[in-house]
Amino acid sequence: MVKNDNDVYKKVLEKGLEQREVIEKTVKKIYDENKIDNIFFVGCGGSLAVMLPCKYIFDELSAITTNVYNASEFVNLKPRTFTKNSLVIVSSYSGKTPETVEVAKLAKEKGAPTIGFMGKVDSPLGEAVDFVFANQAETGVTDSKIIMLYQIIFNILKLRGEFDDYDGFMKALESLPENLVKVKETVEERAADWAQKNKDEEYFMVLGSGICYGEAYAQAICIFEEMQWIHAQPINAGEYFHGSFEIVREDTNIIILKGQDLSRPLAERAETFSKKYSNKVTVLDTKEYDMPGVDEKFRGYFSPLICSAVLDRYSKNIADVRNHPLSTRKYMGIVEY
Amino acid sequence: MVKNDNDVYKKVLEKGLEQREVIEKTVKKIYDENKIDNIFFVGCGGSLAVMLPCKYIFDELSAITTNVYNASEFVNLKPRTFTKNSLVIVSSYSGKTPETVEVAKLAKEKGAPTIGFMGKVDSPLGEAVDFVFANQAETGVTDSKIIMLYQIIFNILKLRGEFDDYDGFMKALESLPENLVKVKETVEERAADWAQKNKDEEYFMVLGSGICYGEAYAQAICIFEEMQWIHAQPINAGEYFHGSFEIVREDTNIIILKGQDLSRPLAERAETFSKKYSNKVTVLDTKEYDMPGVDEKFRGYFSPLICSAVLDRYSKNIADVRNHPLSTRKYMGIVEY
């Protein structure tokens, strides 16, 4: 079992929460000074995936239109609905992703307000956006980013009069550093077993739906493919039955993320089918984890955070037994492309 | 080389074009009787993929917001921006996909106008929508659906005053049956060679961007996975460099769709990288194909149609040499799920 880094992880989450007051002021300032017609979440890879739950939450709760784009697509297409009345939220862990920096510059030219999430403020993206949030994190990046993003978006929902328990939700958010560390502790053994069993696998299907699809996407393309060089395919659990399920055989390795959001029936349906036809199904059910202090009605929103905490342990364990550090790269940041 | 079905194919495309007058009346009626705030394109698998170019076109040309959802996701989430002022466009080849029929019913309850595309009018989806377009096709389904969808959406753009060469575009559409048959004839030999060379491959990456991403998605999950039981992963060419490209080796089989829309630089960048590190790259460049009667400015919109015509020949040839008919299924329509 690989050593955990729960102390550092907890501190990074707490750092995300500490931004609350600044975030409240930032959102208020943006809304005081602008008429916001729509919101664009733009990034690449893992930094894109982390914003997908935000779109889900707006879809569920808000009458404002939100859009998620890969930064290159956005920069080339320049959607016509992107105007000076758009709020543009961008994210890049390094703060250096050129196409994401380009998005912030485009927004500035257009006169649209920008918020950026990154590792370090002192970066090209940090300089290009109006408001910057950085977590300086070496680990727990995803979860701390989601916490900061949630503080932003629930502030927007509150300002728009579309969410009536802001204080309750913020209190629930505060429970996360402790709760998510407990989630990680709970899965330690299971993650080590899973890694041992799966260390020689050459392909994974990673299924998710609704608020958890972003986690499935990131686990497949960022962890398995980028960081472990294992083929992995992210699949929306609702789309599964319209293509990919035809290749399932008894030795197909399938990971299913089962959140507590409105899309749960999609994951359940995928689980029932997969378990019938494959012997290698891993289900990550967020329902299994205690979250004291988190009201039932908020659990759906916290599903990606639970998935991320659990998958982080799975990922670090499999990297360890495969002797392939998560930081190893063949091309990224090494060759020209 | 497998026999082509160009005669039937051409007739199906012509049938799509014949709907022009009805489509013009339908769109006018919908806009006369409703205030349309946004448009939802909803479907599953290939029927979802076929609508992705429509979102791209609206993104480029229109100030109206459009959304694309998997039908299960839509039905469970019921996005808050979906109201009686939404136009809902649904598609299902069989007309029987339960989750898509459910979308049409939800829209009816809500009082939102619905347009449905399907194989046969006489189907549950045909009964559930307000306006129905069917192509009765056994083949060439994708292209004829795109032709019908384009007639719908360019009518909407015209009504909204966002497209000033409607007549020119309709004339260009009329050239498609002949032009696309020629495209198919041009690739006959190349498709047969490709199929022979690739018949034993066990994995494909299929890259696309912008208006062609839907084609990449459909080729991977519907053709390779569903119809050929070969692992295949659809990848947005802009996302490629933020995950999946790390698994590229010299024997990785990569198909790149290169359209003539605004996202072309994304495909070019993916091509340059892929050719440097893999010996098995197939590039489908829509620019290579003559399209007499189609003005340069419309070629971007026709890129998915060229991709679809070319890939159809590739798919039928590989099915033939693998002795695995495209109609063979293990689960779809056979077992309960």
CSV table of N, CA, C and O in Angstrom, one decimal, chain B residues 226-318:
chain,number,residue,atom,x,y,z
B,226,GLU,N,-19.4,-0.7,-32.0
B,226,GLU,CA,-20.7,-1.4,-32.1
B,226,GLU,C,-20.7,-2.4,-33.3
B,226,GLU,O,-21.2,-3.5,-33.1
B,227,MET,N,-20.3,-2.0,-34.5
B,227,MET,CA,-20.5,-2.8,-35.7
B,227,MET,C,-19.3,-3.7,-36.0
B,227,MET,O,-19.5,-4.6,-36.9
B,228,GLN,N,-18.1,-3.4,-35.5
B,228,GLN,CA,-17.0,-4.3,-35.8
B,228,GLN,C,-16.3,-4.9,-34.6
B,228,GLN,O,-15.4,-5.7,-34.7
B,229,TRP,N,-16.8,-4.5,-33.4
B,229,TRP,CA,-16.2,-5.0,-32.1
B,229,TRP,C,-14.7,-4.8,-32.0
B,229,TRP,O,-13.9,-5.7,-31.6
B,230,ILE,N,-14.3,-3.7,-32.5
B,230,ILE,CA,-12.9,-3.3,-32.4
B,230,ILE,C,-12.8,-2.1,-31.4
B,230,ILE,O,-13.6,-1.1,-31.6
B,231,HIS,N,-11.9,-2.1,-30.5
B,231,HIS,CA,-11.7,-1.0,-29.6
B,231,HIS,C,-11.4,0.3,-30.3
B,231,HIS,O,-10.5,0.2,-31.2
B,232,ALA,N,-12.1,1.3,-30.0
B,232,ALA,CA,-11.8,2.6,-30.7
B,232,ALA,C,-12.2,3.8,-29.8
B,232,ALA,O,-13.2,3.7,-29.1
B,233,GLN,N,-11.3,4.8,-29.8
B,233,GLN,CA,-11.6,5.9,-28.9
B,233,GLN,C,-11.7,7.2,-29.7
B,233,GLN,O,-10.8,7.6,-30.5
B,234,PRO,N,-12.9,7.9,-29.5
B,234,PRO,CA,-13.0,9.2,-30.2
B,234,PRO,C,-12.3,10.2,-29.4
B,234,PRO,O,-12.4,10.2,-28.1
B,235,ILE,N,-11.5,11.0,-30.0
B,235,ILE,CA,-10.7,12.0,-29.3
B,235,ILE,C,-10.9,13.4,-30.0
B,235,ILE,O,-10.7,13.5,-31.2
B,236,ASN,N,-11.2,14.4,-29.3
B,236,ASN,CA,-11.2,15.8,-29.8
B,236,ASN,C,-9.7,16.2,-30.1
B,236,ASN,O,-8.9,16.0,-29.2
B,237,ALA,N,-9.4,16.6,-31.3
B,237,ALA,CA,-8.0,16.9,-31.6
B,237,ALA,C,-7.4,18.0,-30.7
B,237,ALA,O,-6.2,18.0,-30.5
B,238,GLY,N,-8.2,18.8,-30.2
B,238,GLY,CA,-7.7,19.9,-29.2
B,238,GLY,C,-7.4,19.3,-27.9
B,238,GLY,O,-6.5,19.8,-27.2
B,239,GLU,N,-8.1,18.2,-27.5
B,239,GLU,CA,-7.9,17.6,-26.2
B,239,GLU,C,-6.8,16.6,-26.2
B,239,GLU,O,-6.2,16.3,-25.2
B,240,TYR,N,-6.5,16.1,-27.4
B,240,TYR,CA,-5.4,15.1,-27.7
B,240,TYR,C,-4.2,15.4,-26.9
B,240,TYR,O,-3.6,14.5,-26.2
B,241,PHE,N,-3.7,16.6,-26.9
B,241,PHE,CA,-2.4,17.0,-26.3
B,241,PHE,C,-2.5,17.2,-24.8
B,241,PHE,O,-1.5,17.6,-24.2
B,242,HIS,N,-3.6,16.9,-24.2
B,242,HIS,CA,-3.8,17.0,-22.8
B,242,HIS,C,-4.1,15.7,-22.1
B,242,HIS,O,-4.8,15.6,-21.1
B,243,GLY,N,-3.7,14.6,-22.8
B,243,GLY,CA,-3.9,13.3,-22.2
B,243,GLY,C,-3.5,12.2,-23.2
B,243,GLY,O,-2.4,11.7,-23.1
B,244,SER,N,-4.5,11.8,-24.1
B,244,SER,CA,-4.3,10.6,-24.9
B,244,SER,C,-3.1,10.5,-25.7
B,244,SER,O,-2.6,9.4,-26.0
B,245,PHE,N,-2.5,11.6,-26.2
B,245,PHE,CA,-1.3,11.5,-27.0
B,245,PHE,C,-0.1,10.8,-26.4
B,245,PHE,O,0.7,10.3,-27.0
B,246,GLU,N,-0.2,10.8,-25.0
B,246,GLU,CA,0.9,10.1,-24.3
B,246,GLU,C,1.0,8.6,-24.6
B,246,GLU,O,2.1,8.0,-24.4
B,247,ILE,N,-0.1,8.0,-25.1
B,247,ILE,CA,0.0,6.5,-25.4
B,247,ILE,C,0.4,6.3,-26.9
B,247,ILE,O,0.4,5.1,-27.3
B,248,VAL,N,0.6,7.3,-27.6
B,248,VAL,CA,0.9,7.1,-29.1
B,248,VAL,C,2.3,6.5,-29.2
B,248,VAL,O,3.3,7.0,-28.6
B,249,ARG,N,2.4,5.3,-29.9
B,249,ARG,CA,3.7,4.7,-30.2
B,249,ARG,C,3.7,4.5,-31.7
B,249,ARG,O,2.8,4.7,-32.4
B,250,GLU,N,4.8,3.9,-32.2
B,250,GLU,CA,4.9,3.9,-33.7
B,250,GLU,C,3.9,2.9,-34.3
B,250,GLU,O,3.6,3.1,-35.5
B,251,ASP,N,3.3,2.0,-33.5
B,251,ASP,CA,2.3,1.2,-34.1
B,251,ASP,C,0.8,1.5,-33.7
B,251,ASP,O,-0.1,0.7,-33.9
B,252,THR,N,0.7,2.7,-33.2
B,252,THR,CA,-0.7,3.2,-32.8
B,252,THR,C,-1.4,3.6,-34.0
B,252,THR,O,-1.0,4.4,-34.8
B,253,ASN,N,-2.6,3.0,-34.2
B,253,ASN,CA,-3.4,3.3,-35.4
B,253,ASN,C,-4.3,4.6,-35.2
B,253,ASN,O,-5.2,4.5,-34.3
B,254,ILE,N,-4.0,5.6,-35.9
B,254,ILE,CA,-4.7,6.9,-35.7
B,254,ILE,C,-5.4,7.3,-37.0
B,254,ILE,O,-4.8,7.4,-38.0
B,255,ILE,N,-6.7,7.7,-36.9
B,255,ILE,CA,-7.4,8.2,-38.0
B,255,ILE,C,-7.7,9.7,-37.7
B,255,ILE,O,-8.2,10.0,-36.6
B,256,ILE,N,-7.3,10.6,-38.6
B,256,ILE,CA,-7.6,12.0,-38.3
B,256,ILE,C,-8.5,12.6,-39.3
B,256,ILE,O,-8.2,12.5,-40.5
B,257,LEU,N,-9.6,13.2,-38.9
B,257,LEU,CA,-10.5,13.9,-39.8
B,257,LEU,C,-10.2,15.3,-39.8
B,257,LEU,O,-10.1,16.0,-38.8
B,258,LYS,N,-9.9,15.8,-41.1
B,258,LYS,CA,-9.4,17.2,-41.2
B,258,LYS,C,-10.4,17.9,-42.1
B,258,LYS,O,-10.5,17.8,-43.3
B,259,GLY,N,-11.3,18.7,-41.4
B,259,GLY,CA,-12.3,19.4,-42.1
B,259,GLY,C,-11.8,20.8,-42.6
B,259,GLY,O,-10.7,21.1,-42.4
B,260,GLN,N,-12.7,21.5,-43.2
B,260,GLN,CA,-12.4,22.8,-43.7
B,260,GLN,C,-13.1,23.9,-42.9
B,260,GLN,O,-13.3,25.0,-43.4
B,261,ASP,N,-13.5,23.6,-41.7
B,261,ASP,CA,-14.1,24.6,-40.8
B,261,ASP,C,-13.0,25.3,-40.0
B,261,ASP,O,-11.8,25.1,-40.2
B,262,LEU,N,-13.4,26.1,-39.1
B,262,LEU,CA,-12.5,27.0,-38.3
B,262,LEU,C,-11.6,26.1,-37.4
B,262,LEU,O,-10.5,26.6,-37.0
B,263,SER,N,-11.9,24.9,-37.2
B,263,SER,CA,-11.1,24.1,-36.3
B,263,SER,C,-9.9,23.3,-37.0
B,263,SER,O,-9.2,22.5,-36.4
B,264,ARG,N,-9.8,23.6,-38.3
B,264,ARG,CA,-8.8,22.9,-39.1
B,264,ARG,C,-7.4,22.9,-38.4
B,264,ARG,O,-6.7,21.9,-38.4
B,265,PRO,N,-6.9,24.1,-37.8
B,265,PRO,CA,-5.6,24.1,-37.2
B,265,PRO,C,-5.4,23.0,-36.1
B,265,PRO,O,-4.3,22.5,-35.9
B,266,LEU,N,-6.5,22.6,-35.5
B,266,LEU,CA,-6.5,21.6,-34.4
B,266,LEU,C,-6.1,20.3,-35.0
B,266,LEU,O,-5.3,19.5,-34.5
B,267,ALA,N,-6.8,19.9,-36.2
B,267,ALA,CA,-6.5,18.7,-36.8
B,267,ALA,C,-5.1,18.7,-37.4
B,267,ALA,O,-4.4,17.6,-37.4
B,268,GLU,N,-4.7,19.8,-37.9
B,268,GLU,CA,-3.3,19.9,-38.5
B,268,GLU,C,-2.2,19.7,-37.5
B,268,GLU,O,-1.3,18.9,-37.7
B,269,ARG,N,-2.5,20.2,-36.3
B,269,ARG,CA,-1.5,20.1,-35.2
B,269,ARG,C,-1.4,18.6,-34.8
B,269,ARG,O,-0.4,18.0,-34.6
B,270,ALA,N,-2.6,18.0,-34.7
B,270,ALA,CA,-2.7,16.5,-34.3
B,270,ALA,C,-2.0,15.7,-35.4
B,270,ALA,O,-1.3,14.7,-35.1
B,271,GLU,N,-2.2,16.1,-36.7
B,271,GLU,CA,-1.5,15.3,-37.8
B,271,GLU,C,0.0,15.4,-37.7
B,271,GLU,O,0.7,14.4,-37.8
B,272,THR,N,0.5,16.6,-37.5
B,272,THR,CA,2.0,16.8,-37.4
B,272,THR,C,2.6,15.9,-36.3
B,272,THR,O,3.6,15.2,-36.5
B,273,PHE,N,2.0,16.0,-35.1
B,273,PHE,CA,2.5,15.2,-34.0
B,273,PHE,C,2.4,13.7,-34.3
B,273,PHE,O,3.3,12.9,-34.2
B,274,SER,N,1.2,13.3,-34.8
B,274,SER,CA,0.9,11.8,-35.0
B,274,SER,C,1.9,11.2,-36.0
B,274,SER,O,2.4,10.1,-35.8
B,275,LYS,N,2.1,11.9,-37.1
B,275,LYS,CA,2.9,11.4,-38.1
B,275,LYS,C,4.4,11.3,-37.7
B,275,LYS,O,5.1,10.5,-38.2
B,276,LYS,N,4.8,12.1,-36.7
B,276,LYS,CA,6.1,12.0,-36.2
B,276,LYS,C,6.4,10.8,-35.3
B,276,LYS,O,7.4,10.3,-35.3
B,277,TYR,N,5.3,10.4,-34.6
B,277,TYR,CA,5.5,9.3,-33.6
B,277,TYR,C,4.8,8.0,-33.9
B,277,TYR,O,5.0,7.1,-33.2
B,278,SER,N,4.0,8.0,-35.0
B,278,SER,CA,3.3,6.7,-35.4
B,278,SER,C,3.5,6.5,-36.8
B,278,SER,O,3.5,7.4,-37.6
B,279,ASN,N,3.6,5.2,-37.2
B,279,ASN,CA,3.7,4.9,-38.6
B,279,ASN,C,2.3,4.5,-39.2
B,279,ASN,O,2.2,4.1,-40.4
B,280,LYS,N,1.3,4.6,-38.4
B,280,LYS,CA,0.0,4.2,-38.9
B,280,LYS,C,-1.1,5.3,-38.8
B,280,LYS,O,-2.0,5.2,-38.0
B,281,VAL,N,-0.8,6.3,-39.5
B,281,VAL,CA,-1.7,7.5,-39.4
B,281,VAL,C,-2.5,7.6,-40.8
B,281,VAL,O,-1.9,7.6,-41.8
B,282,THR,N,-3.8,7.6,-40.7
B,282,THR,CA,-4.7,7.8,-41.9
B,282,THR,C,-5.3,9.2,-41.7
B,282,THR,O,-6.0,9.5,-40.7
B,283,VAL,N,-5.0,10.1,-42.7
B,283,VAL,CA,-5.6,11.4,-42.6
B,283,VAL,C,-6.8,11.5,-43.7
B,283,VAL,O,-6.5,11.2,-44.9
B,284,LEU,N,-7.9,11.9,-43.2
B,284,LEU,CA,-9.0,12.1,-44.2
B,284,LEU,C,-9.2,13.6,-44.3
B,284,LEU,O,-9.7,14.2,-43.4
B,285,ASP,N,-8.6,14.2,-45.4
B,285,ASP,CA,-8.7,15.6,-45.5
B,285,ASP,C,-9.8,16.0,-46.5
B,285,ASP,O,-9.7,15.6,-47.7
B,286,THR,N,-10.8,16.6,-46.0
B,286,THR,CA,-12.0,16.9,-46.9
B,286,THR,C,-11.6,17.8,-48.1
B,286,THR,O,-12.3,17.9,-49.1
B,287,LYS,N,-10.5,18.5,-47.9
B,287,LYS,CA,-10.0,19.5,-48.9
B,287,LYS,C,-9.6,18.7,-50.2
B,287,LYS,O,-9.7,19.3,-51.3
B,288,GLU,N,-9.3,17.5,-50.1
B,288,GLU,CA,-8.8,16.7,-51.3
B,288,GLU,C,-10.0,16.5,-52.3
B,288,GLU,O,-9.7,16.0,-53.4
B,289,TYR,N,-11.2,16.6,-51.9
B,289,TYR,CA,-12.3,16.2,-52.7
B,289,TYR,C,-12.9,17.4,-53.5
B,289,TYR,O,-13.3,18.4,-52.9
B,290,ASP,N,-13.1,17.2,-54.8
B,290,ASP,CA,-13.8,18.3,-55.6
B,290,ASP,C,-15.2,18.3,-55.2
B,290,ASP,O,-15.9,17.3,-54.9
B,291,MET,N,-15.8,19.5,-55.2
B,291,MET,CA,-17.2,19.7,-54.9
B,291,MET,C,-17.7,20.8,-55.8
B,291,MET,O,-18.1,21.9,-55.4
B,292,PRO,N,-17.8,20.5,-57.1
B,292,PRO,CA,-18.3,21.5,-58.1
B,292,PRO,C,-19.6,22.1,-57.7
B,292,PRO,O,-20.5,21.3,-57.3
B,293,GLY,N,-19.8,23.4,-57.8
B,293,GLY,CA,-21.1,24.0,-57.4
B,293,GLY,C,-21.2,24.4,-55.9
B,293,GLY,O,-22.2,25.0,-55.5
B,294,VAL,N,-20.1,24.0,-55.2
B,294,VAL,CA,-20.1,24.4,-53.8
B,294,VAL,C,-19.1,25.5,-53.6
B,294,VAL,O,-17.9,25.3,-53.8
B,295,ASP,N,-19.6,26.7,-53.2
B,295,ASP,CA,-18.7,27.8,-53.0
B,295,ASP,C,-17.8,27.5,-51.8
B,295,ASP,O,-18.1,26.9,-50.9
B,296,GLU,N,-16.6,28.1,-52.0
B,296,GLU,CA,-15.5,27.9,-50.9
B,296,GLU,C,-16.0,28.2,-49.5
B,296,GLU,O,-15.8,27.4,-48.6
B,297,LYS,N,-16.9,29.2,-49.4
B,297,LYS,CA,-17.3,29.6,-48.0
B,297,LYS,C,-18.2,28.6,-47.4
B,297,LYS,O,-18.5,28.7,-46.2
B,298,PHE,N,-18.8,27.6,-48.2
B,298,PHE,CA,-19.7,26.6,-47.6
B,298,PHE,C,-19.0,25.3,-47.3
B,298,PHE,O,-19.5,24.4,-46.7
B,299,ARG,N,-17.7,25.2,-47.8
B,299,ARG,CA,-17.1,23.9,-47.7
B,299,ARG,C,-16.9,23.4,-46.2
B,299,ARG,O,-17.0,22.2,-46.0
B,300,GLY,N,-16.7,24.3,-45.3
B,300,GLY,CA,-16.6,24.0,-43.9
B,300,GLY,C,-17.8,23.2,-43.4
B,300,GLY,O,-17.7,22.2,-42.8
B,301,TYR,N,-19.0,23.7,-43.8
B,301,TYR,CA,-20.3,23.1,-43.4
B,301,TYR,C,-20.4,21.7,-44.0
B,301,TYR,O,-21.1,20.9,-43.4
B,302,PHE,N,-19.8,21.5,-45.2
B,302,PHE,CA,-20.0,20.2,-45.8
B,302,PHE,C,-19.0,19.2,-45.4
B,302,PHE,O,-19.0,18.0,-45.8
B,303,SER,N,-18.0,19.6,-44.6
B,303,SER,CA,-16.9,18.7,-44.2
B,303,SER,C,-17.5,17.4,-43.5
B,303,SER,O,-17.0,16.3,-43.9
B,304,PRO,N,-18.5,17.4,-42.6
B,304,PRO,CA,-18.9,16.2,-42.0
B,304,PRO,C,-19.5,15.3,-43.1
B,304,PRO,O,-19.4,14.0,-43.0
B,305,LEU,N,-20.2,15.8,-44.1
B,305,LEU,CA,-20.8,15.0,-45.2
B,305,LEU,C,-19.7,14.3,-46.0
B,305,LEU,O,-19.8,13.1,-46.3
B,306,ILE,N,-18.6,15.0,-46.3
B,306,ILE,CA,-17.5,14.3,-47.0
B,306,ILE,C,-16.9,13.2,-46.1
B,306,ILE,O,-16.7,12.1,-46.6
B,307,CYS,N,-16.6,13.5,-44.9
B,307,CYS,CA,-16.1,12.5,-43.9
B,307,CYS,C,-17.0,11.3,-43.9
B,307,CYS,O,-16.6,10.2,-44.0
B,308,SER,N,-18.3,11.5,-43.8
B,308,SER,CA,-19.2,10.4,-43.7
B,308,SER,C,-19.2,9.6,-45.0
B,308,SER,O,-19.3,8.3,-44.9
B,309,ALA,N,-19.2,10.2,-46.1
B,309,ALA,CA,-19.2,9.5,-47.4
B,309,ALA,C,-17.9,8.6,-47.5
B,309,ALA,O,-18.0,7.5,-47.9
B,310,VAL,N,-16.8,9.2,-47.2
B,310,VAL,CA,-15.5,8.5,-47.3
B,310,VAL,C,-15.5,7.3,-46.2
B,310,VAL,O,-15.2,6.2,-46.6
B,311,LEU,N,-15.8,7.7,-45.0
B,311,LEU,CA,-15.8,6.6,-44.0
B,311,LEU,C,-16.7,5.5,-44.2
B,311,LEU,O,-16.5,4.3,-43.8
B,312,ASP,N,-17.8,5.8,-44.9
B,312,ASP,CA,-18.8,4.7,-45.2
B,312,ASP,C,-18.1,3.7,-46.1
B,312,ASP,O,-18.3,2.5,-45.9
B,313,ARG,N,-17.3,4.1,-47.1
B,313,ARG,CA,-16.6,3.2,-47.9
B,313,ARG,C,-15.5,2.4,-47.1
B,313,ARG,O,-15.3,1.2,-47.3
B,314,TYR,N,-14.8,3.1,-46.3
B,314,TYR,CA,-13.8,2.5,-45.4
B,314,TYR,C,-14.5,1.4,-44.6
B,314,TYR,O,-14.0,0.3,-44.5
B,315,SER,N,-15.6,1.8,-44.0
B,315,SER,CA,-16.3,0.8,-43.0
B,315,SER,C,-16.8,-0.4,-43.8
B,315,SER,O,-16.7,-1.5,-43.3
B,316,LYS,N,-17.4,-0.2,-44.9
B,316,LYS,CA,-18.0,-1.3,-45.6
B,316,LYS,C,-16.9,-2.2,-46.1
B,316,LYS,O,-17.1,-3.5,-46.1
B,317,ASN,N,-15.8,-1.7,-46.5
B,317,ASN,CA,-14.7,-2.5,-47.0
B,317,ASN,C,-14.0,-3.3,-45.8
B,317,ASN,O,-13.7,-4.5,-46.0
B,318,ILE,N,-13.9,-2.7,-44.7
B,318,ILE,CA,-13.2,-3.4,-43.6
B,318,ILE,C,-14.2,-4.5,-43.0
B,318,ILE,O,-13.7,-5.6,-42.7
